[in-house]
């Protein structure tokens, strides 16, 4: 879950703020009382737009601090629905960082199934955050030691285990992860914090704890997984790891480094959820060939691109790139797979807004999808300039072909005509 493990706690010992500032841990514990639970239950469907009126009404019969804590938690639960689903989100507890950094249920569940499939029955979850990964592991039948240094975050993780009926499988410990003996566990999972006071952290050695420490901890365990940012440089990945990039609904969510028995060291993998389709290569692939634009254009899933597996798609569709720096694949053959979206290209033009506008007007295009790679043009701005009218639809790719700004116009290839390979 990526809660910062090396930063000072945000609970009672945090002396950075005014002495009369609300104690976040005490405010959270108040929500765990019968009065707090009753307040939260009544706020499940409240509208944040009416918060002032709601707060005024509730403060007539409840302490102001408790009302503020309950309203804050209700807002966090509403935000968490996108990641956890309504049923779980409205039973769980969150912190602002916890909602932001939490792994969505679909991804955490997939990772837990990989652990279980490798024979793992116990995991030390280091930097557990609010417990989202621990929950997924427990639901896969795995016992979990969930560790976080921050007292409030650890208390939230403990409350979530209880709220979801998983406390028999999840032990939560407030401690520094570097002091945890992981020897009794089948596997280690580490989710270092990748956000600091200035936003996202891109240097893996600036993670908390650093990637080098997490890798060392992983190599000591029979099996391990490290969650890292999907944009991690490939050269930062050691040869002992199987590197996997995961997308969900077409959006790349994370990368995971797998270590130990059951995982293929040095290999690269792209996994697409919710289907679970996986494309892999035993090592880094050679650069694919480059040639002219063919009849079809294939847009690889972001996980395939991040895993540097575009060459595998090129080989499968008997295709090529049309620019060595652009991750669009082209082929003269019809090809369909879960790893790409396919388009039939009808026109190839040098980049020219007036020519594009005239072509779309001639073809009565009223709906235009704009995709770009290697172009500085903003899709919304281009659409406004086109003044679209008509019953037809088209897709335009703003890209480069042999390093020249180019427009490719086409249409999606879907259904039985696409076939499968």
CSV table of N, CA and C in Angstrom, one decimal, residues 234 237-239 241-243 245 264-270 279-287 304 306-312 315:
chain,number,residue,atom,x,y,z
A,234,UNK,N,14.6,0.3,-16.7
A,234,UNK,CA,14.9,-1.1,-16.8
A,234,UNK,C,16.2,-1.4,-16.2
A,237,UNK,N,16.5,-2.6,-12.6
A,237,UNK,CA,16.0,-3.9,-12.3
A,237,UNK,C,17.1,-4.9,-12.3
A,238,UNK,N,17.4,-5.6,-11.2
A,238,UNK,CA,18.4,-6.6,-11.1
A,238,UNK,C,18.1,-7.9,-11.9
A,239,UNK,N,19.1,-8.7,-12.2
A,239,UNK,CA,18.9,-9.9,-13.0
A,239,UNK,C,18.2,-11.0,-12.3
A,241,UNK,N,15.4,-10.7,-10.7
A,241,UNK,CA,14.0,-10.5,-10.7
A,241,UNK,C,13.2,-10.8,-12.0
A,242,UNK,N,12.0,-11.3,-11.8
A,242,UNK,CA,11.1,-11.4,-13.0
A,242,UNK,C,10.3,-10.1,-12.9
A,243,UNK,N,10.3,-9.3,-13.9
A,243,UNK,CA,9.7,-7.9,-13.9
A,243,UNK,C,8.4,-8.0,-14.6
A,245,UNK,N,4.7,-5.9,-15.6
A,245,UNK,CA,3.9,-4.7,-15.6
A,245,UNK,C,2.5,-5.0,-15.8
A,264,UNK,N,10.5,-16.4,-13.0
A,264,UNK,CA,11.6,-16.6,-13.9
A,264,UNK,C,12.5,-15.4,-13.9
A,265,UNK,N,13.6,-15.5,-13.2
A,265,UNK,CA,14.6,-14.4,-13.1
A,265,UNK,C,15.0,-13.9,-14.5
A,266,UNK,N,15.1,-12.6,-14.6
A,266,UNK,CA,15.6,-12.0,-15.9
A,266,UNK,C,14.5,-11.8,-16.9
A,267,UNK,N,13.3,-12.3,-16.7
A,267,UNK,CA,12.3,-12.3,-17.7
A,267,UNK,C,11.4,-11.0,-17.6
A,268,UNK,N,10.7,-10.7,-18.6
A,268,UNK,CA,9.8,-9.5,-18.7
A,268,UNK,C,8.4,-10.0,-19.0
A,269,UNK,N,7.4,-9.4,-18.3
A,269,UNK,CA,6.0,-9.9,-18.5
A,269,UNK,C,5.1,-8.7,-18.5
A,270,UNK,N,4.1,-8.7,-19.3
A,270,UNK,CA,3.0,-7.7,-19.3
A,270,UNK,C,1.7,-8.5,-19.0
A,279,UNK,N,1.7,-11.7,-21.6
A,279,UNK,CA,2.7,-11.8,-22.6
A,279,UNK,C,4.1,-11.7,-21.9
A,280,UNK,N,5.0,-12.6,-22.3
A,280,UNK,CA,6.3,-12.6,-21.6
A,280,UNK,C,7.4,-13.0,-22.5
A,281,UNK,N,8.6,-12.6,-22.1
A,281,UNK,CA,9.8,-13.0,-22.9
A,281,UNK,C,10.9,-13.3,-21.8
A,282,UNK,N,11.7,-14.3,-22.1
A,282,UNK,CA,12.7,-14.8,-21.1
A,282,UNK,C,13.8,-13.7,-20.9
A,283,UNK,N,14.0,-12.8,-21.8
A,283,UNK,CA,15.0,-11.7,-21.6
A,283,UNK,C,14.6,-10.5,-22.5
A,284,UNK,N,15.4,-9.5,-22.4
A,284,UNK,CA,15.1,-8.3,-23.2
A,284,UNK,C,15.2,-8.7,-24.7
A,285,UNK,N,14.2,-8.2,-25.5
A,285,UNK,CA,14.2,-8.6,-26.9
A,285,UNK,C,14.9,-7.6,-27.8
A,286,UNK,N,15.4,-8.1,-28.9
A,286,UNK,CA,16.1,-7.2,-29.9
A,286,UNK,C,15.1,-6.1,-30.5
A,287,UNK,N,15.7,-5.0,-30.9
A,287,UNK,CA,14.9,-4.0,-31.5
A,287,UNK,C,14.1,-4.5,-32.8
A,304,UNK,N,2.4,-3.6,-22.2
A,304,UNK,CA,3.3,-4.2,-23.2
A,304,UNK,C,4.4,-3.3,-23.5
A,306,UNK,N,5.6,-0.7,-21.6
A,306,UNK,CA,6.4,-0.5,-20.4
A,306,UNK,C,7.4,-1.7,-20.2
A,307,UNK,N,6.9,-2.9,-20.5
A,307,UNK,CA,7.7,-4.1,-20.4
A,307,UNK,C,8.7,-4.3,-21.5
A,308,UNK,N,8.7,-3.4,-22.5
A,308,UNK,CA,9.6,-3.5,-23.7
A,308,UNK,C,9.3,-4.8,-24.4
A,309,UNK,N,8.0,-5.1,-24.6
A,309,UNK,CA,7.6,-6.3,-25.3
A,309,UNK,C,6.9,-6.0,-26.7
A,310,UNK,N,7.1,-4.7,-27.1
A,310,UNK,CA,6.5,-4.4,-28.4
A,310,UNK,C,7.1,-5.3,-29.5
A,311,UNK,N,8.3,-5.7,-29.4
A,311,UNK,CA,8.9,-6.5,-30.4
A,311,UNK,C,8.2,-7.9,-30.5
A,312,UNK,N,7.7,-8.3,-29.3
A,312,UNK,CA,6.9,-9.6,-29.3
A,312,UNK,C,5.6,-9.5,-30.2
A,315,UNK,N,6.6,-9.4,-33.9
A,315,UNK,CA,6.8,-10.8,-34.4
A,315,UNK,C,5.5,-11.6,-34.6
